[in-house]
Amino acid sequence: MGDIGTCFSGFGFPENEQGGTIGLPFYKVSDMNLTNNSRELINCSNYVTDEQIREHHWKPILPPSIFFAKVGAAVLLNRKRLVLHSFLLDNNTMAFSFDNETNDQDFIYSIFQNINLPSLVQVGALPSYNGSQVENIDVLVPKKPEQSKIGLMFFKLDNLITLHQRKCKKLKNIKSALLERMFL
């Protein structure tokens, strides 16, 4: 993985600086749970201004990147999100940033979906791992034209699965409503 990108760890986000509503997104693990953030991080709970970035000497992560937890129980959930804009990240998280000129974002995202991050956890008080462990994972990566075709196929497959899950949920709700009426 280190041949196609670089891992960046987050940093402490002072509590008195949190809660901003304009500027650059400052992602935390909890942001993966927000509406519309199931595949790609779009929404955020905290934003920081250019002034805060200069004052703290924070260095934004450039897109495209894959965002994921690196410390704590959230690591065991093995969730990853695609990020297609510049952002900052909390110290409990990590981002894998890669070159979009030579790599397809959907392909890299699909590779990450198949990496079992909890298997990298080191024994200790809190589950954790470091960027070099992620960068040392061996993967086979074709040239970008083939990556694009594979990435598009998995993107379409993910969308199809999501549509069927929604349909199944609707049908279960209808079944539940009908059963409820039947026994009134």
CSV table of C-alpha atoms in Angstrom, one decimal, residues 50-171:
chain,number,residue,atom,x,y,z
A,50,ASP,CA,-8.2,29.3,8.1
A,51,GLU,CA,-7.2,31.3,11.2
A,52,GLN,CA,-7.4,28.2,13.4
A,53,ILE,CA,-5.4,26.2,10.8
A,54,ARG,CA,-2.7,28.8,10.8
A,55,GLU,CA,-2.7,29.3,14.6
A,56,HIS,CA,-2.3,25.5,15.3
A,57,HIS,CA,0.0,24.8,12.2
A,58,TRP,CA,-2.5,22.1,11.1
A,59,LYS,CA,-1.8,20.5,7.7
A,60,PRO,CA,-4.9,19.6,5.8
A,61,ILE,CA,-5.1,16.1,4.1
A,62,LEU,CA,-5.5,16.4,0.4
A,63,PRO,CA,-8.0,14.3,-1.6
A,64,PRO,CA,-8.6,11.7,-2.5
A,65,SER,CA,-8.2,9.8,0.8
A,66,ILE,CA,-9.6,6.9,2.8
A,67,PHE,CA,-10.6,7.8,6.3
A,68,PHE,CA,-10.7,5.2,9.2
A,69,ALA,CA,-10.4,4.8,12.9
A,70,LYS,CA,-6.9,3.9,14.3
A,71,VAL,CA,-7.5,3.8,18.1
A,72,GLY,CA,-10.2,2.5,20.4
A,73,ALA,CA,-13.3,0.3,20.0
A,74,ALA,CA,-14.1,2.0,16.7
A,75,VAL,CA,-11.1,0.1,15.1
A,76,LEU,CA,-13.0,-3.1,15.6
A,77,LEU,CA,-15.9,-1.9,13.5
A,78,ASN,CA,-13.6,-1.9,10.5
A,79,ARG,CA,-15.3,1.1,8.8
A,80,LYS,CA,-13.7,3.1,6.1
A,81,ARG,CA,-14.9,6.2,4.2
A,82,LEU,CA,-13.8,7.9,1.0
A,83,VAL,CA,-13.0,11.6,1.2
A,84,LEU,CA,-12.9,13.7,-1.9
A,85,HIS,CA,-12.1,17.1,-0.5
A,86,SER,CA,-9.4,18.6,1.8
A,87,PHE,CA,-9.9,18.0,5.5
A,88,LEU,CA,-8.4,17.6,9.0
A,89,LEU,CA,-8.7,14.6,11.2
A,90,ASP,CA,-8.8,13.8,14.9
A,91,ASN,CA,-6.1,11.9,16.7
A,92,ASN,CA,-8.2,8.7,17.0
A,93,THR,CA,-8.3,8.5,13.2
A,94,MET,CA,-6.0,8.0,10.2
A,95,ALA,CA,-6.2,8.8,6.5
A,96,PHE,CA,-4.7,7.0,3.5
A,97,SER,CA,-4.0,9.6,0.8
A,98,PHE,CA,-3.2,8.5,-2.7
A,99,ASP,CA,-2.5,10.0,-6.1
A,100,ASN,CA,-5.6,10.3,-8.3
A,101,GLU,CA,-3.6,10.6,-11.5
A,102,THR,CA,-2.2,7.1,-11.3
A,103,ASN,CA,-5.0,5.4,-9.2
A,104,ASP,CA,-8.8,5.2,-9.4
A,105,GLN,CA,-10.6,6.3,-6.2
A,106,ASP,CA,-13.3,3.6,-6.5
A,107,PHE,CA,-10.7,0.9,-7.0
A,108,ILE,CA,-8.6,2.1,-4.0
A,109,TYR,CA,-11.8,2.3,-1.9
A,110,SER,CA,-12.7,-1.3,-2.9
A,111,ILE,CA,-9.2,-2.4,-1.9
A,112,PHE,CA,-9.6,-0.8,1.5
A,113,GLN,CA,-13.0,-2.4,2.0
A,114,ASN,CA,-11.2,-5.8,1.8
A,115,ILE,CA,-8.5,-4.9,4.3
A,116,ASN,CA,-9.3,-6.3,7.8
A,117,LEU,CA,-8.0,-3.4,9.9
A,118,PRO,CA,-8.8,-5.2,13.3
A,119,SER,CA,-6.2,-7.8,12.3
A,120,LEU,CA,-3.5,-5.2,12.6
A,121,VAL,CA,-4.4,-4.3,16.2
A,122,GLN,CA,-1.5,-4.4,18.7
A,123,VAL,CA,-2.0,-5.8,22.2
A,124,GLY,CA,-2.5,-3.1,24.7
A,125,ALA,CA,-5.0,-1.2,26.8
A,126,LEU,CA,-6.6,0.3,23.7
A,127,PRO,CA,-6.9,-1.4,20.4
A,128,SER,CA,-4.6,0.4,17.9
A,129,TYR,CA,-2.2,0.2,15.0
A,130,ASN,CA,0.0,2.5,13.1
A,131,GLY,CA,0.3,3.8,9.5
A,132,SER,CA,3.4,1.7,8.7
A,133,GLN,CA,1.3,-1.4,9.3
A,134,VAL,CA,-1.2,-0.3,6.7
A,135,GLU,CA,1.5,0.8,4.3
A,136,ASN,CA,3.2,-2.6,4.5
A,137,ILE,CA,0.1,-4.5,3.3
A,138,ASP,CA,0.7,-6.2,0.0
A,139,VAL,CA,-1.8,-5.6,-2.7
A,140,LEU,CA,-1.9,-6.2,-6.4
A,141,VAL,CA,-2.7,-3.0,-8.4
A,142,PRO,CA,-3.2,-3.0,-12.1
A,143,LYS,CA,-2.8,0.1,-14.4
A,144,LYS,CA,-5.3,2.9,-14.0
A,145,PRO,CA,-7.6,1.9,-17.0
A,146,GLU,CA,-8.2,-1.5,-15.5
A,147,GLN,CA,-8.5,0.0,-12.0
A,148,SER,CA,-11.3,2.2,-13.3
A,149,LYS,CA,-13.2,-0.7,-14.8
A,150,ILE,CA,-12.9,-2.7,-11.6
A,151,GLY,CA,-13.7,0.3,-9.4
A,152,LEU,CA,-16.8,1.1,-11.4
A,153,MET,CA,-18.0,-2.5,-11.3
A,154,PHE,CA,-17.7,-2.6,-7.4
A,155,PHE,CA,-19.3,0.9,-7.2
A,156,LYS,CA,-22.3,-0.3,-9.2
A,157,LEU,CA,-22.5,-3.5,-7.2
A,158,ASP,CA,-22.5,-1.6,-3.9
A,159,ASN,CA,-25.3,0.6,-5.2
A,160,LEU,CA,-27.3,-2.4,-6.3
A,161,ILE,CA,-26.8,-4.0,-2.8
A,162,THR,CA,-27.9,-0.8,-1.1
A,163,LEU,CA,-31.1,-0.6,-3.3
A,164,HIS,CA,-32.0,-4.2,-2.5
A,165,GLN,CA,-31.4,-3.6,1.2
A,166,ARG,CA,-33.8,-0.6,1.1
A,167,LYS,CA,-36.4,-2.7,-0.8
A,168,CYS,CA,-36.1,-5.5,1.7
A,169,LYS,CA,-36.5,-3.0,4.6
A,170,LYS,CA,-39.7,-1.6,3.0
A,171,LEU,CA,-41.1,-5.0,2.5
